[in-house]
Amino acid sequence: MLDKLKREIDSFFERDPAAKSRMEIIICYPGFHAVLLHRVAHKLWIRNWRLLARFLSQVSRFFTGIEIHPGAEIGARFFIDHGMGVVIGETARIGNDVTLYHDVTLGGVSFSPGIRHPQIGNNVIIGAGAQLLGPIIVGDNARIGSNAVVVKDVPQGATMVGVPAREVKPKLRSLKASEDHHFDAYATIGELTDPVQKSLEHLTKEVTKLKKRIEELEGGAVDTARKWEAKP
């Protein structure tokens, strides 16, 4: 039990350079408090102590600003950085070594029985403000960019950005850089290019060129008309 708790604490060191000691994490990290209380609440939930489990989850929400339904299943070494505003629904499942930042929602969009919330794989990073909605599956090693809205399944290893989220191919600076930075804070991997934004930028450039050409043609037509008017 103590070894498992130590591994949980040490995972914070691996993903947060601001952490200076284990005692600091135990005392000052709301993400750690929320996960610890959730593990107790979840055990109560699966033993049908539902009201007590919900009460404990609300106590955790009051003190940490992180709302995790006691029915949610969370794997080992789960790291919530900053944490304020995180919401995790009842039927959500989260794998091992997953990282969430503040204002992330794993929400449901259906009242139907069964799985209603996202199913997150292992080693996934979800950036601040991202919204994952419905019983979608997020594959292992996926990256969800900040403020992305994900409503469809995410392939393993994919990087998603935008509203609605689309898969992008990050441009890594170099192979060595990608190896040195195995943990990508806020799910940022090199340079991310939203394909829709790229198309809009291309269209803007084309419109600017066409506008300039029209102005040149109109200017030429005016000069020609003046020449004709000047003739006796």
Short mmCIF file of C-alpha atoms in Angstrom, two decimals:
data_model
loop_
_atom_site.label_atom_id
_atom_site.label_comp_id
_atom_site.label_asym_id
_atom_site.label_seq_id
_atom_site.Cartn_x
_atom_site.Cartn_y
_atom_site.Cartn_z
CA MET A 1 0.00 0.00 0.00
CA LEU A 2 2.78 2.43 0.96
CA ASP A 3 4.80 1.47 -2.13
CA LYS A 4 1.79 2.17 -4.33
CA LEU A 5 1.26 5.54 -2.66
CA LYS A 6 4.96 6.37 -3.11
CA ARG A 7 4.73 5.57 -6.84
CA GLU A 8 1.72 7.87 -7.10
CA ILE A 9 3.63 10.71 -5.44
CA ASP A 10 6.77 10.11 -7.51
CA SER A 11 4.72 10.35 -10.72
CA PHE A 12 4.09 14.00 -9.82
CA PHE A 13 7.84 14.64 -9.84
CA GLU A 14 8.12 13.19 -13.34
CA ARG A 15 5.47 15.55 -14.73
CA ASP A 16 5.76 18.72 -12.66
CA PRO A 17 9.16 20.46 -12.40
CA ALA A 18 7.68 22.78 -9.73
CA ALA A 19 7.43 19.89 -7.23
CA LYS A 20 10.30 20.12 -4.75
CA SER A 21 9.52 17.40 -2.20
CA ARG A 22 7.13 14.58 -1.44
CA MET A 23 5.86 16.47 1.57
CA GLU A 24 5.00 19.45 -0.64
CA ILE A 25 2.95 17.17 -2.90
CA ILE A 26 1.16 15.57 0.05
CA ILE A 27 0.28 18.91 1.64
CA CYS A 28 -0.11 21.35 -1.26
CA TYR A 29 -1.29 19.49 -4.37
CA PRO A 30 -5.10 19.43 -4.80
CA GLY A 31 -4.79 16.91 -7.62
CA PHE A 32 -3.17 14.46 -5.23
CA HIS A 33 -5.85 15.07 -2.59
CA ALA A 34 -8.65 14.60 -5.13
CA VAL A 35 -7.28 11.32 -6.45
CA LEU A 36 -6.63 9.99 -2.95
CA LEU A 37 -10.18 10.80 -1.79
CA HIS A 38 -11.61 9.39 -5.01
CA ARG A 39 -9.95 6.04 -4.45
CA VAL A 40 -11.68 5.82 -1.07
CA ALA A 41 -15.01 7.02 -2.50
CA HIS A 42 -14.79 4.51 -5.37
CA LYS A 43 -14.31 1.62 -2.97
CA LEU A 44 -17.39 2.75 -1.07
CA TRP A 45 -19.30 3.07 -4.37
CA ILE A 46 -18.58 -0.46 -5.59
CA ARG A 47 -19.61 -1.79 -2.14
CA ASN A 48 -22.98 -0.03 -2.56
CA TRP A 49 -22.31 2.64 0.05
CA ARG A 50 -23.50 5.05 -2.62
CA LEU A 51 -24.65 8.00 -0.50
CA LEU A 52 -21.49 8.03 1.60
CA ALA A 53 -19.38 7.76 -1.56
CA ARG A 54 -21.19 10.74 -3.11
CA PHE A 55 -20.81 12.74 0.09
CA LEU A 56 -17.07 12.09 0.15
CA SER A 57 -16.76 13.12 -3.50
CA GLN A 58 -18.56 16.38 -2.70
CA VAL A 59 -16.22 17.02 0.22
CA SER A 60 -13.32 16.51 -2.17
CA ARG A 61 -14.91 18.90 -4.68
CA PHE A 62 -15.38 21.55 -1.99
CA PHE A 63 -11.74 21.49 -0.90
CA THR A 64 -10.02 20.88 -4.26
CA GLY A 65 -12.30 22.30 -6.97
CA ILE A 66 -12.06 18.91 -8.72
CA GLU A 67 -15.25 16.89 -9.25
CA ILE A 68 -14.79 13.16 -9.75
CA HIS A 69 -17.84 10.94 -9.59
CA PRO A 70 -17.16 7.98 -7.27
CA GLY A 71 -18.27 5.60 -10.00
CA ALA A 72 -15.43 6.61 -12.32
CA GLU A 73 -12.61 4.09 -12.71
CA ILE A 74 -9.10 5.56 -12.54
CA GLY A 75 -5.83 3.73 -13.12
CA ALA A 76 -2.45 4.10 -11.47
CA ARG A 77 -0.31 7.25 -11.38
CA PHE A 78 -3.12 9.59 -12.43
CA PHE A 79 -1.89 13.20 -12.39
CA ILE A 80 -4.17 16.25 -12.29
CA ASP A 81 -2.07 19.42 -12.63
CA HIS A 82 -3.57 22.59 -11.09
CA GLY A 83 -6.94 20.85 -11.20
CA MET A 84 -9.50 23.59 -10.68
CA GLY A 85 -12.63 22.96 -12.74
CA VAL A 86 -11.91 19.33 -13.68
CA VAL A 87 -15.08 17.24 -14.04
CA ILE A 88 -15.04 13.46 -14.50
CA GLY A 89 -18.34 11.64 -15.00
CA GLU A 90 -19.73 8.46 -13.47
CA THR A 91 -18.94 5.95 -16.23
CA ALA A 92 -15.59 7.43 -17.27
CA ARG A 93 -12.62 5.07 -17.31
CA ILE A 94 -9.05 6.34 -17.17
CA GLY A 95 -5.97 4.19 -17.79
CA ASN A 96 -2.52 4.35 -16.23
CA ASP A 97 -0.15 7.35 -16.35
CA VAL A 98 -2.80 9.77 -17.61
CA THR A 99 -2.35 13.53 -17.16
CA LEU A 100 -5.16 16.11 -17.01
CA TYR A 101 -4.86 19.87 -16.70
CA HIS A 102 -7.38 22.32 -15.27
CA ASP A 103 -10.88 22.83 -16.69
CA VAL A 104 -10.96 19.44 -18.43
CA THR A 105 -14.37 17.76 -18.71
CA LEU A 106 -14.97 14.07 -19.29
CA GLY A 107 -18.70 14.44 -19.73
CA GLY A 108 -21.73 12.54 -20.93
CA VAL A 109 -24.27 13.65 -23.55
CA SER A 110 -26.84 10.86 -23.18
CA PHE A 111 -29.38 9.73 -20.58
CA SER A 112 -29.26 6.13 -21.83
CA PRO A 113 -28.08 3.45 -19.40
CA GLY A 114 -24.60 2.03 -19.81
CA ILE A 115 -21.34 3.81 -20.61
CA ARG A 116 -21.98 7.52 -21.18
CA HIS A 117 -18.54 9.05 -20.59
CA PRO A 118 -15.12 8.91 -22.26
CA GLN A 119 -12.88 5.85 -21.99
CA ILE A 120 -9.28 7.05 -21.77
CA GLY A 121 -6.32 4.79 -22.57
CA ASN A 122 -2.85 4.71 -21.02
CA ASN A 123 -0.30 7.55 -21.12
CA VAL A 124 -2.79 10.10 -22.46
CA ILE A 125 -2.28 13.84 -21.95
CA ILE A 126 -5.29 16.18 -22.02
CA GLY A 127 -4.57 19.92 -22.17
CA ALA A 128 -6.29 22.67 -20.20
CA GLY A 129 -9.89 23.42 -21.10
CA ALA A 130 -10.38 20.35 -23.30
CA GLN A 131 -13.89 18.88 -23.41
CA LEU A 132 -14.29 15.17 -24.13
CA LEU A 133 -17.95 14.29 -24.50
CA GLY A 134 -19.84 11.05 -24.81
CA PRO A 135 -18.76 7.38 -24.71
CA ILE A 136 -15.77 7.97 -26.95
CA ILE A 137 -12.58 5.92 -26.82
CA VAL A 138 -9.24 7.71 -26.59
CA GLY A 139 -6.36 5.42 -27.57
CA ASP A 140 -3.11 4.96 -25.71
CA ASN A 141 -0.49 7.74 -25.99
CA ALA A 142 -2.98 10.20 -27.50
CA ARG A 143 -2.60 13.95 -26.99
CA ILE A 144 -5.59 16.29 -26.70
CA GLY A 145 -4.71 19.97 -27.18
CA SER A 146 -5.91 22.72 -24.88
CA ASN A 147 -9.53 23.83 -25.47
CA ALA A 148 -10.18 21.04 -27.97
CA VAL A 149 -13.71 19.60 -28.10
CA VAL A 150 -13.58 15.85 -28.76
CA VAL A 151 -16.79 14.04 -29.69
CA LYS A 152 -15.39 11.12 -31.72
CA ASP A 153 -12.98 8.28 -31.02
CA VAL A 154 -9.30 9.20 -30.96
CA PRO A 155 -6.82 6.74 -32.53
CA GLN A 156 -3.85 5.49 -30.58
CA GLY A 157 -0.99 8.00 -30.60
CA ALA A 158 -3.04 10.73 -32.30
CA THR A 159 -2.82 14.45 -31.53
CA MET A 160 -6.15 16.32 -31.60
CA VAL A 161 -6.75 20.09 -31.73
CA GLY A 162 -9.60 22.46 -32.54
CA VAL A 163 -13.39 22.66 -32.28
CA PRO A 164 -14.50 20.07 -33.13
CA ALA A 165 -11.15 18.35 -32.62
CA ARG A 166 -9.26 17.13 -35.67
CA GLU A 167 -6.17 15.01 -35.88
CA VAL A 168 -2.99 16.87 -36.76
CA LYS A 169 0.55 15.81 -37.51
CA PRO A 170 2.93 17.61 -35.14
CA LYS A 171 6.19 18.84 -36.62
CA LEU A 172 8.91 17.76 -34.23
CA ARG A 173 12.00 19.95 -34.15
CA SER A 174 14.30 16.95 -34.24
CA LEU A 175 14.40 13.30 -33.29
CA LYS A 176 16.62 14.12 -30.31
CA ALA A 177 14.17 16.78 -29.11
CA SER A 178 11.29 14.32 -29.21
CA GLU A 179 13.32 11.78 -27.24
CA ASP A 180 14.45 14.27 -24.60
CA HIS A 181 10.93 15.57 -23.98
CA HIS A 182 9.00 12.32 -23.57
CA PHE A 183 6.39 14.14 -21.47
CA ASP A 184 4.57 16.85 -23.41
CA ALA A 185 3.16 19.44 -21.03
CA TYR A 186 -0.35 20.58 -22.02
CA ALA A 187 -0.19 18.05 -24.89
CA THR A 188 2.06 20.31 -26.97
CA ILE A 189 4.32 18.40 -29.36
CA GLY A 190 6.55 20.60 -31.46
CA GLU A 191 4.54 22.74 -33.86
CA LEU A 192 0.84 21.97 -34.19
CA THR A 193 -1.02 23.12 -37.28
CA ASP A 194 -4.80 23.08 -37.32
CA PRO A 195 -5.75 22.01 -40.90
CA VAL A 196 -8.83 24.24 -40.93
CA GLN A 197 -6.81 27.23 -39.73
CA LYS A 198 -4.21 26.49 -42.40
CA SER A 199 -6.92 26.44 -45.10
CA LEU A 200 -8.37 29.74 -43.88
CA GLU A 201 -4.94 31.35 -43.95
CA HIS A 202 -4.42 30.11 -47.51
CA LEU A 203 -7.83 31.47 -48.58
CA THR A 204 -7.06 34.84 -46.96
CA LYS A 205 -3.83 35.10 -48.93
CA GLU A 206 -5.62 34.24 -52.17
CA VAL A 207 -8.35 36.83 -51.52
CA THR A 208 -5.71 39.47 -50.80
CA LYS A 209 -3.92 38.69 -54.08
CA LEU A 210 -7.17 38.81 -56.06
CA LYS A 211 -8.16 42.11 -54.44
CA LYS A 212 -4.81 43.62 -55.35
CA ARG A 213 -5.15 42.38 -58.96
CA ILE A 214 -8.66 43.87 -59.26
CA GLU A 215 -7.39 47.20 -57.97
CA GLU A 216 -4.60 47.12 -60.58
CA LEU A 217 -7.08 46.33 -63.37
CA GLU A 218 -9.48 49.05 -62.22
CA GLY A 219 -6.61 51.51 -62.05
CA GLY A 220 -5.60 50.61 -65.63
CA ALA A 221 -9.16 51.05 -66.87
CA VAL A 222 -9.39 54.52 -65.30
CA ASP A 223 -6.10 55.58 -66.92
CA THR A 224 -7.31 54.37 -70.33
CA ALA A 225 -10.62 56.25 -69.99
CA ARG A 226 -8.78 59.46 -69.09
CA LYS A 227 -6.59 59.14 -72.16
CA TRP A 228 -9.66 58.83 -74.43
CA GLU A 229 -11.35 61.79 -72.72
CA ALA A 230 -8.26 63.94 -73.21
CA LYS A 231 -8.30 63.48 -77.01
CA PRO A 232 -9.81 66.36 -79.07
#
